[in-house]
C-alpha cells in the first residue's frame, strides 16, 4: 500500500480541504490512488515536512500564520503534538533540519524566515536565542515587542531599490515590490538557503545557537521571482523562478560564496506572464528535474548536464490537473496536485529519457497543495 499525507487549502484560503488528508492505494496498473479523507481538523495545512527520525509531521498553517506538529497515531492517523506556534503571515513552507533540532518556516506574506526549535519528542519549542530575548526584555523593563521577534532572521532589503519609482514600485511593471520568503533548503555544508520571491534573492544563512545569521545573498535578475529549490547531489543548487519561468543553477566557490553559473527557460514554449512555475523536484538519480507550469497546466522536464552545472529542456507534457501547485517523483512516476481542479494525477515517466509518458490515472481530492510520503 502506497500512502501520502496530503496538504491542502481550507475555506480561509478559498479551498475545500478539512485538514491534512490521506491519499492511499497502489501506484500501479491494479489499484489507483484514492483520497481517503482528512485525518486532522486543521485549517489550511498547505505544506508538510517530516521529522528525520521521529514519526512526527509539521504543517505550515498558511491562513493562521502558524506551524503545528502532529504525531502519527496508528497506521494512517495523526494527532496534534502541542498547540500551533506563531511563525509569520502566510507561512507557506517548512523545512526540518537534518539534526531534527529545529525547522525553518518561510512566510510569503511578510517575508519572514523563522527558526522554531524542536525538542526530543518532536514538539515545537522556543529556541534558546528566542528565550534569551524575552529574558533581556524583562530585565531591562522593555515590552516584549521591543525585543527581536522570536526566531525571525534579519529582514531582506530590496537590492533593486535604486531602480524603483519613488513609491517603491517596479518602474517596468508598476507593481510595488515587497519581500516574499518562499522556501528553504539545508545545504551539505550545514548552511541554509532561502528564496525571496519578492526581492529576487537567494539568501545563505549560518545557523548559530542564537538563531540564523545572514552569510551572503545572491541577487537574481530583476523580476525573476525565485520560488523553490533543489539541492543536487553534485553540490549545485537549482532554483526555479515563478515570474520568468527559468531555472537558475548556483554553485559555491572555494571561499563558500554562492553565485549563478547558468540559467535556462523551464521550457522553450513557456509563456512568461501566463505560466507560473511552482515546484521543482529531481529524479532519484539526479539526472532529471521537473517543474510544473501553472497556467498552461503542464510539466516541464529538464536534463542535468555536465557535472550538474547546466540544464537542458527536454520535454513538456500535460499535467492532468488545473493549476499544478506541487508534484513529486515516486517510484519512477510523477504525482501532481491540482489546486484548482480539486484533483491529483499520476504520470508515467520514461526511465531512459526522463520524459513524462502520459497520465496513468487521476483522482479527486479537496484543494491539494502538497504531498508527503507516509514513512
PDB file of C-alpha atoms in Angstrom, residues 78-285:
ATOM      1  CA  UNK A  78      -2.240  11.944  13.031  1.00  0.00           C
ATOM      2  CA  UNK A  79      -2.880  13.744  16.319  1.00  0.00           C
ATOM      3  CA  UNK A  80      -1.759  17.233  17.382  1.00  0.00           C
ATOM      4  CA  UNK A  81       1.540  17.304  19.267  1.00  0.00           C
ATOM      5  CA  UNK A  82       1.150  20.581  21.119  1.00  0.00           C
ATOM      6  CA  UNK A  83      -0.516  23.822  20.091  1.00  0.00           C
ATOM      7  CA  UNK A  84       0.264  25.805  16.915  1.00  0.00           C
ATOM      8  CA  UNK A  85       3.338  28.053  17.168  1.00  0.00           C
ATOM      9  CA  UNK A  86       3.362  31.526  15.642  1.00  0.00           C
ATOM     10  CA  UNK A  87       5.515  31.931  12.532  1.00  0.00           C
ATOM     11  CA  UNK A  88       4.548  34.744  10.157  1.00  0.00           C
ATOM     12  CA  UNK A  89       1.946  35.955   7.698  1.00  0.00           C
ATOM     13  CA  UNK A  90       1.034  33.354   5.057  1.00  0.00           C
ATOM     14  CA  UNK A  91       3.671  30.836   6.156  1.00  0.00           C
ATOM     15  CA  UNK A  92       3.901  28.660   3.055  1.00  0.00           C
ATOM     16  CA  UNK A  93       6.885  26.338   3.565  1.00  0.00           C
ATOM     17  CA  UNK A  94       8.644  24.461   6.370  1.00  0.00           C
ATOM     18  CA  UNK A  95      11.928  22.538   6.223  1.00  0.00           C
ATOM     19  CA  UNK A  96      13.275  20.446   9.112  1.00  0.00           C
ATOM     20  CA  UNK A  97      16.995  20.464   9.905  1.00  0.00           C
ATOM     21  CA  UNK A  98      18.811  17.146   9.308  1.00  0.00           C
ATOM     22  CA  UNK A  99      19.570  17.079  13.053  1.00  0.00           C
ATOM     23  CA  UNK A 100      15.866  17.315  13.860  1.00  0.00           C
ATOM     24  CA  UNK A 101      16.627  20.119  16.325  1.00  0.00           C
ATOM     25  CA  UNK A 102      14.686  22.877  14.608  1.00  0.00           C
ATOM     26  CA  UNK A 103      12.770  23.836  11.493  1.00  0.00           C
ATOM     27  CA  UNK A 104      12.814  26.856   9.233  1.00  0.00           C
ATOM     28  CA  UNK A 105       9.500  28.413   8.195  1.00  0.00           C
ATOM     29  CA  UNK A 106       9.254  30.713   5.159  1.00  0.00           C
ATOM     30  CA  UNK A 107       6.495  33.320   5.221  1.00  0.00           C
ATOM     31  CA  UNK A 108       5.190  34.689   1.944  1.00  0.00           C
ATOM     32  CA  UNK A 109       3.060  37.450   3.435  1.00  0.00           C
ATOM     33  CA  UNK A 110       5.647  39.351   5.485  1.00  0.00           C
ATOM     34  CA  UNK A 111       8.925  37.941   4.126  1.00  0.00           C
ATOM     35  CA  UNK A 112       9.941  36.395   7.453  1.00  0.00           C
ATOM     36  CA  UNK A 113      12.350  33.487   7.734  1.00  0.00           C
ATOM     37  CA  UNK A 114      11.625  31.933  11.131  1.00  0.00           C
ATOM     38  CA  UNK A 115      13.564  29.312  13.084  1.00  0.00           C
ATOM     39  CA  UNK A 116      11.465  27.240  15.506  1.00  0.00           C
ATOM     40  CA  UNK A 117      13.060  24.766  17.888  1.00  0.00           C
ATOM     41  CA  UNK A 118      12.095  21.081  18.156  1.00  0.00           C
ATOM     42  CA  UNK A 119      12.509  19.077  21.386  1.00  0.00           C
ATOM     43  CA  UNK A 120      13.460  15.407  21.740  1.00  0.00           C
ATOM     44  CA  UNK A 121       9.826  14.302  21.414  1.00  0.00           C
ATOM     45  CA  UNK A 122       9.314  16.358  18.259  1.00  0.00           C
ATOM     46  CA  UNK A 123       7.332  19.173  19.882  1.00  0.00           C
ATOM     47  CA  UNK A 124       7.825  22.726  18.681  1.00  0.00           C
ATOM     48  CA  UNK A 125       9.579  24.886  21.278  1.00  0.00           C
ATOM     49  CA  UNK A 126      11.283  28.237  21.548  1.00  0.00           C
ATOM     50  CA  UNK A 127      14.945  28.316  20.591  1.00  0.00           C
ATOM     51  CA  UNK A 128      17.384  29.335  23.329  1.00  0.00           C
ATOM     52  CA  UNK A 129      18.007  32.574  21.453  1.00  0.00           C
ATOM     53  CA  UNK A 130      14.297  33.383  21.491  1.00  0.00           C
ATOM     54  CA  UNK A 131      14.066  32.788  25.241  1.00  0.00           C
ATOM     55  CA  UNK A 132      17.125  34.971  25.809  1.00  0.00           C
ATOM     56  CA  UNK A 133      15.394  37.834  24.008  1.00  0.00           C
ATOM     57  CA  UNK A 134      12.396  37.508  26.332  1.00  0.00           C
ATOM     58  CA  UNK A 135      14.612  37.456  29.443  1.00  0.00           C
ATOM     59  CA  UNK A 136      16.542  40.500  28.245  1.00  0.00           C
ATOM     60  CA  UNK A 137      13.298  42.389  27.655  1.00  0.00           C
ATOM     61  CA  UNK A 138      12.087  41.518  31.155  1.00  0.00           C
ATOM     62  CA  UNK A 139      15.362  42.531  32.857  1.00  0.00           C
ATOM     63  CA  UNK A 140      15.501  45.863  31.039  1.00  0.00           C
ATOM     64  CA  UNK A 141      11.855  46.568  31.619  1.00  0.00           C
ATOM     65  CA  UNK A 142      11.168  46.686  27.897  1.00  0.00           C
ATOM     66  CA  UNK A 143       7.918  45.488  26.337  1.00  0.00           C
ATOM     67  CA  UNK A 144       8.400  42.141  24.632  1.00  0.00           C
ATOM     68  CA  UNK A 145       7.684  43.757  21.282  1.00  0.00           C
ATOM     69  CA  UNK A 146      10.863  45.816  21.697  1.00  0.00           C
ATOM     70  CA  UNK A 147      12.962  42.640  21.638  1.00  0.00           C
ATOM     71  CA  UNK A 148      13.798  40.945  18.331  1.00  0.00           C
ATOM     72  CA  UNK A 149      10.857  38.873  17.048  1.00  0.00           C
ATOM     73  CA  UNK A 150      11.200  35.289  18.268  1.00  0.00           C
ATOM     74  CA  UNK A 151      13.341  33.276  15.870  1.00  0.00           C
ATOM     75  CA  UNK A 152      12.987  35.725  12.995  1.00  0.00           C
ATOM     76  CA  UNK A 153      16.073  36.191  10.825  1.00  0.00           C
ATOM     77  CA  UNK A 154      17.209  39.569   9.510  1.00  0.00           C
ATOM     78  CA  UNK A 155      14.733  41.234   7.165  1.00  0.00           C
ATOM     79  CA  UNK A 156      15.589  41.363   3.478  1.00  0.00           C
ATOM     80  CA  UNK A 157      16.422  44.601   1.673  1.00  0.00           C
ATOM     81  CA  UNK A 158      15.429  45.078  -1.954  1.00  0.00           C
ATOM     82  CA  UNK A 159      18.673  45.080  -3.991  1.00  0.00           C
ATOM     83  CA  UNK A 160      16.875  46.893  -6.803  1.00  0.00           C
ATOM     84  CA  UNK A 161      15.500  49.711  -4.646  1.00  0.00           C
ATOM     85  CA  UNK A 162      17.510  52.263  -6.620  1.00  0.00           C
ATOM     86  CA  UNK A 163      15.803  51.293  -9.860  1.00  0.00           C
ATOM     87  CA  UNK A 164      12.301  51.660  -8.455  1.00  0.00           C
ATOM     88  CA  UNK A 165       9.974  54.641  -8.517  1.00  0.00           C
ATOM     89  CA  UNK A 166       9.653  56.938  -5.513  1.00  0.00           C
ATOM     90  CA  UNK A 167       6.603  54.957  -4.354  1.00  0.00           C
ATOM     91  CA  UNK A 168       8.620  51.709  -4.266  1.00  0.00           C
ATOM     92  CA  UNK A 169       7.109  50.303  -7.439  1.00  0.00           C
ATOM     93  CA  UNK A 170       8.952  48.480 -10.174  1.00  0.00           C
ATOM     94  CA  UNK A 171       9.241  51.081 -12.925  1.00  0.00           C
ATOM     95  CA  UNK A 172       8.669  48.405 -15.578  1.00  0.00           C
ATOM     96  CA  UNK A 173       5.624  46.673 -14.080  1.00  0.00           C
ATOM     97  CA  UNK A 174       4.141  49.410 -11.907  1.00  0.00           C
ATOM     98  CA  UNK A 175       3.775  46.946  -9.026  1.00  0.00           C
ATOM     99  CA  UNK A 176       5.029  47.553  -5.503  1.00  0.00           C
ATOM    100  CA  UNK A 177       7.871  45.229  -4.504  1.00  0.00           C
ATOM    101  CA  UNK A 178       7.673  43.565  -1.097  1.00  0.00           C
ATOM    102  CA  UNK A 179       9.611  40.707   0.476  1.00  0.00           C
ATOM    103  CA  UNK A 180       8.127  37.223  -0.030  1.00  0.00           C
ATOM    104  CA  UNK A 181      10.097  34.385   1.597  1.00  0.00           C
ATOM    105  CA  UNK A 182       9.023  31.169  -0.102  1.00  0.00           C
ATOM    106  CA  UNK A 183      11.217  28.145   0.680  1.00  0.00           C
ATOM    107  CA  UNK A 184      14.314  26.842   2.475  1.00  0.00           C
ATOM    108  CA  UNK A 185      16.872  24.132   1.689  1.00  0.00           C
ATOM    109  CA  UNK A 186      19.552  22.717   4.001  1.00  0.00           C
ATOM    110  CA  UNK A 187      22.923  22.644   2.235  1.00  0.00           C
ATOM    111  CA  UNK A 188      25.597  19.957   2.555  1.00  0.00           C
ATOM    112  CA  UNK A 189      27.950  22.273   4.472  1.00  0.00           C
ATOM    113  CA  UNK A 190      25.354  22.965   7.204  1.00  0.00           C
ATOM    114  CA  UNK A 191      24.233  26.328   5.908  1.00  0.00           C
ATOM    115  CA  UNK A 192      20.698  27.098   4.749  1.00  0.00           C
ATOM    116  CA  UNK A 193      19.463  28.650   1.509  1.00  0.00           C
ATOM    117  CA  UNK A 194      16.158  30.541   1.344  1.00  0.00           C
ATOM    118  CA  UNK A 195      14.359  32.245  -1.523  1.00  0.00           C
ATOM    119  CA  UNK A 196      12.823  35.719  -1.506  1.00  0.00           C
ATOM    120  CA  UNK A 197      10.418  35.753  -4.426  1.00  0.00           C
ATOM    121  CA  UNK A 198       9.556  39.432  -3.992  1.00  0.00           C
ATOM    122  CA  UNK A 199      13.114  40.777  -3.886  1.00  0.00           C
ATOM    123  CA  UNK A 200      14.722  38.332  -6.390  1.00  0.00           C
ATOM    124  CA  UNK A 201      17.129  36.946  -3.796  1.00  0.00           C
ATOM    125  CA  UNK A 202      18.586  33.642  -2.706  1.00  0.00           C
ATOM    126  CA  UNK A 203      19.878  34.129   0.842  1.00  0.00           C
ATOM    127  CA  UNK A 204      22.506  31.950   2.535  1.00  0.00           C
ATOM    128  CA  UNK A 205      22.328  31.597   6.349  1.00  0.00           C
ATOM    129  CA  UNK A 206      24.586  30.207   9.050  1.00  0.00           C
ATOM    130  CA  UNK A 207      22.741  28.517  11.929  1.00  0.00           C
ATOM    131  CA  UNK A 208      24.024  29.542  15.383  1.00  0.00           C
ATOM    132  CA  UNK A 209      22.910  28.990  18.961  1.00  0.00           C
ATOM    133  CA  UNK A 210      21.224  32.387  18.882  1.00  0.00           C
ATOM    134  CA  UNK A 211      19.448  31.977  15.551  1.00  0.00           C
ATOM    135  CA  UNK A 212      20.117  32.315  11.840  1.00  0.00           C
ATOM    136  CA  UNK A 213      22.875  34.711  10.774  1.00  0.00           C
ATOM    137  CA  UNK A 214      22.888  36.013   7.211  1.00  0.00           C
ATOM    138  CA  UNK A 215      26.065  34.908   5.430  1.00  0.00           C
ATOM    139  CA  UNK A 216      25.506  36.446   1.998  1.00  0.00           C
ATOM    140  CA  UNK A 217      22.944  36.949  -0.748  1.00  0.00           C
ATOM    141  CA  UNK A 218      22.772  36.031  -4.434  1.00  0.00           C
ATOM    142  CA  UNK A 219      20.880  38.629  -6.459  1.00  0.00           C
ATOM    143  CA  UNK A 220      18.968  37.226  -9.437  1.00  0.00           C
ATOM    144  CA  UNK A 221      17.853  39.409 -12.360  1.00  0.00           C
ATOM    145  CA  UNK A 222      15.090  41.912 -11.650  1.00  0.00           C
ATOM    146  CA  UNK A 223      11.606  40.419 -11.782  1.00  0.00           C
ATOM    147  CA  UNK A 224      12.578  36.736 -11.927  1.00  0.00           C
ATOM    148  CA  UNK A 225      10.857  35.695  -8.664  1.00  0.00           C
ATOM    149  CA  UNK A 226      12.868  32.769  -7.207  1.00  0.00           C
ATOM    150  CA  UNK A 227      10.391  30.325  -5.641  1.00  0.00           C
ATOM    151  CA  UNK A 228      11.603  26.773  -4.913  1.00  0.00           C
ATOM    152  CA  UNK A 229      14.960  24.980  -4.953  1.00  0.00           C
ATOM    153  CA  UNK A 230      16.588  21.589  -5.344  1.00  0.00           C
ATOM    154  CA  UNK A 231      19.943  20.718  -3.789  1.00  0.00           C
ATOM    155  CA  UNK A 232      21.590  18.464  -6.385  1.00  0.00           C
ATOM    156  CA  UNK A 233      23.924  15.571  -5.439  1.00  0.00           C
ATOM    157  CA  UNK A 234      26.664  17.324  -7.426  1.00  0.00           C
ATOM    158  CA  UNK A 235      26.605  20.167  -4.891  1.00  0.00           C
ATOM    159  CA  UNK A 236      24.820  22.603  -7.192  1.00  0.00           C
ATOM    160  CA  UNK A 237      21.615  24.389  -6.226  1.00  0.00           C
ATOM    161  CA  UNK A 238      18.841  24.662  -8.811  1.00  0.00           C
ATOM    162  CA  UNK A 239      16.279  27.471  -8.368  1.00  0.00           C
ATOM    163  CA  UNK A 240      13.012  27.806 -10.288  1.00  0.00           C
ATOM    164  CA  UNK A 241      11.620  31.318 -10.831  1.00  0.00           C
ATOM    165  CA  UNK A 242       7.895  31.969 -10.726  1.00  0.00           C
ATOM    166  CA  UNK A 243       7.828  35.119 -12.857  1.00  0.00           C
ATOM    167  CA  UNK A 244      10.447  34.492 -15.573  1.00  0.00           C
ATOM    168  CA  UNK A 245       9.861  30.727 -15.982  1.00  0.00           C
ATOM    169  CA  UNK A 246      13.576  29.962 -15.641  1.00  0.00           C
ATOM    170  CA  UNK A 247      15.736  27.564 -13.678  1.00  0.00           C
ATOM    171  CA  UNK A 248      18.970  29.087 -12.355  1.00  0.00           C
ATOM    172  CA  UNK A 249      21.895  26.908 -11.311  1.00  0.00           C
ATOM    173  CA  UNK A 250      24.069  28.135  -8.439  1.00  0.00           C
ATOM    174  CA  UNK A 251      27.451  26.862  -7.289  1.00  0.00           C
ATOM    175  CA  UNK A 252      29.652  27.637  -4.295  1.00  0.00           C
ATOM    176  CA  UNK A 253      33.176  28.929  -4.872  1.00  0.00           C
ATOM    177  CA  UNK A 254      36.255  27.913  -2.915  1.00  0.00           C
ATOM    178  CA  UNK A 255      35.518  30.608  -0.339  1.00  0.00           C
ATOM    179  CA  UNK A 256      31.965  29.290   0.126  1.00  0.00           C
ATOM    180  CA  UNK A 257      30.294  32.159  -1.702  1.00  0.00           C
ATOM    181  CA  UNK A 258      27.478  31.057  -3.981  1.00  0.00           C
ATOM    182  CA  UNK A 259      26.944  32.510  -7.466  1.00  0.00           C
ATOM    183  CA  UNK A 260      24.867  31.861 -10.589  1.00  0.00           C
ATOM    184  CA  UNK A 261      26.646  29.630 -13.124  1.00  0.00           C
ATOM    185  CA  UNK A 262      23.842  29.078 -15.660  1.00  0.00           C
ATOM    186  CA  UNK A 263      20.181  29.739 -16.443  1.00  0.00           C
ATOM    187  CA  UNK A 264      17.684  28.164 -18.823  1.00  0.00           C
ATOM    188  CA  UNK A 265      13.990  28.546 -19.614  1.00  0.00           C
ATOM    189  CA  UNK A 266      11.954  25.785 -17.997  1.00  0.00           C
ATOM    190  CA  UNK A 267      10.536  25.189 -21.473  1.00  0.00           C
ATOM    191  CA  UNK A 268      11.213  26.963 -24.790  1.00  0.00           C
ATOM    192  CA  UNK A 269       7.459  27.463 -25.210  1.00  0.00           C
ATOM    193  CA  UNK A 270       6.699  28.620 -21.658  1.00  0.00           C
ATOM    194  CA  UNK A 271       4.761  31.904 -21.760  1.00  0.00           C
ATOM    195  CA  UNK A 272       6.134  34.471 -19.314  1.00  0.00           C
ATOM    196  CA  UNK A 273       3.224  36.298 -17.693  1.00  0.00           C
ATOM    197  CA  UNK A 274       0.867  33.390 -18.371  1.00  0.00           C
ATOM    198  CA  UNK A 275       2.839  30.469 -16.950  1.00  0.00           C
ATOM    199  CA  UNK A 276       3.947  30.495 -13.318  1.00  0.00           C
ATOM    200  CA  UNK A 277       6.265  27.642 -12.265  1.00  0.00           C
ATOM    201  CA  UNK A 278       5.543  26.102  -8.875  1.00  0.00           C
ATOM    202  CA  UNK A 279       7.561  23.175  -7.507  1.00  0.00           C
ATOM    203  CA  UNK A 280      10.958  21.922  -8.692  1.00  0.00           C
ATOM    204  CA  UNK A 281      11.922  18.292  -7.998  1.00  0.00           C
ATOM    205  CA  UNK A 282      14.570  15.866  -9.237  1.00  0.00           C
ATOM    206  CA  UNK A 283      14.653  12.212 -10.140  1.00  0.00           C
ATOM    207  CA  UNK A 284      16.267   9.903  -7.613  1.00  0.00           C
ATOM    208  CA  UNK A 285      19.464   9.591  -9.663  1.00  0.00           C
TER     209      UNK A 285
END
